[in-house]
Amino acid sequence: MLSLLVGLTGLVVLTFYDWRNGVLVFAAGVVLAGFLRAFLSDNAAGLLRVRGRMFDTTLLVLVGLSIATLGLIVPN
């Protein structure tokens, strides 16, 4: 739930304020979801549990870091 809240906050910032900061907040939510998936039990992970723990964690962290990287290198 926490990662969803961070992601939605990023989308609000992206929509109404600054797109770059919104993308970075959204990316932080995705990376947070990856770390939560790594440390929460399978029952507590809920909807973060899609495949294996290692696959989910790796994919979420890599996607979050990719989004953040693209948000930083795209020119205004």
XYZ file of C-alpha atoms in Angstrom:
76
model
C 0.000 0.000 0.000
C 2.892 2.338 0.785
C 4.491 1.910 -2.631
C 1.119 2.539 -4.298
C 0.717 5.746 -2.309
C 4.198 6.928 -3.334
C 3.480 6.057 -6.976
C 0.169 7.913 -6.955
C 1.846 10.908 -5.324
C 4.364 10.860 -8.159
C 1.566 10.860 -10.713
C -0.099 13.838 -9.005
C 3.195 15.753 -8.928
C 3.806 14.808 -12.561
C 0.366 15.986 -13.633
C 0.003 19.225 -11.708
C 3.521 20.434 -10.896
C 6.863 19.406 -12.376
C 7.079 16.373 -14.653
C 10.686 15.529 -13.751
C 10.058 15.506 -10.005
C 6.889 13.494 -10.557
C 8.764 10.888 -12.578
C 11.420 10.629 -9.869
C 8.816 10.195 -7.124
C 7.028 7.565 -9.217
C 10.334 5.752 -9.795
C 11.002 5.850 -6.056
C 7.645 4.144 -5.527
C 8.579 1.358 -7.933
C 11.981 0.860 -6.276
C 10.268 0.888 -2.874
C 7.927 -1.834 -4.119
C 10.976 -3.872 -5.093
C 12.540 -3.535 -1.664
C 9.247 -4.315 0.047
C 8.892 -7.431 -2.083
C 12.381 -8.496 -1.044
C 11.756 -8.206 2.686
C 8.047 -8.930 3.195
C 6.694 -12.442 3.542
C 4.690 -13.876 0.659
C 1.414 -13.324 2.534
C 2.287 -9.745 3.474
C 3.499 -8.896 -0.052
C -0.031 -9.203 -1.434
C -0.255 -7.885 -4.989
C 3.525 -7.382 -5.173
C 3.816 -11.183 -5.379
C 3.628 -12.065 -9.067
C 6.387 -14.604 -9.662
C 9.330 -15.616 -7.530
C 10.707 -13.229 -4.919
C 14.052 -12.771 -6.701
C 12.413 -12.147 -10.093
C 9.905 -9.652 -8.688
C 12.547 -7.791 -6.694
C 15.021 -7.609 -9.565
C 12.421 -6.513 -12.089
C 10.884 -3.824 -9.876
C 14.236 -2.341 -8.875
C 15.569 -2.353 -12.453
C 12.385 -0.800 -13.854
C 12.367 1.855 -11.116
C 16.007 2.734 -11.721
C 15.397 2.837 -15.483
C 12.471 5.223 -15.046
C 14.573 7.449 -12.770
C 17.490 7.415 -15.222
C 15.256 8.360 -18.131
C 13.646 11.085 -16.037
C 17.058 12.563 -15.335
C 18.560 12.396 -18.831
C 15.597 13.546 -20.936
C 16.064 17.246 -21.730
C 13.372 19.780 -20.924
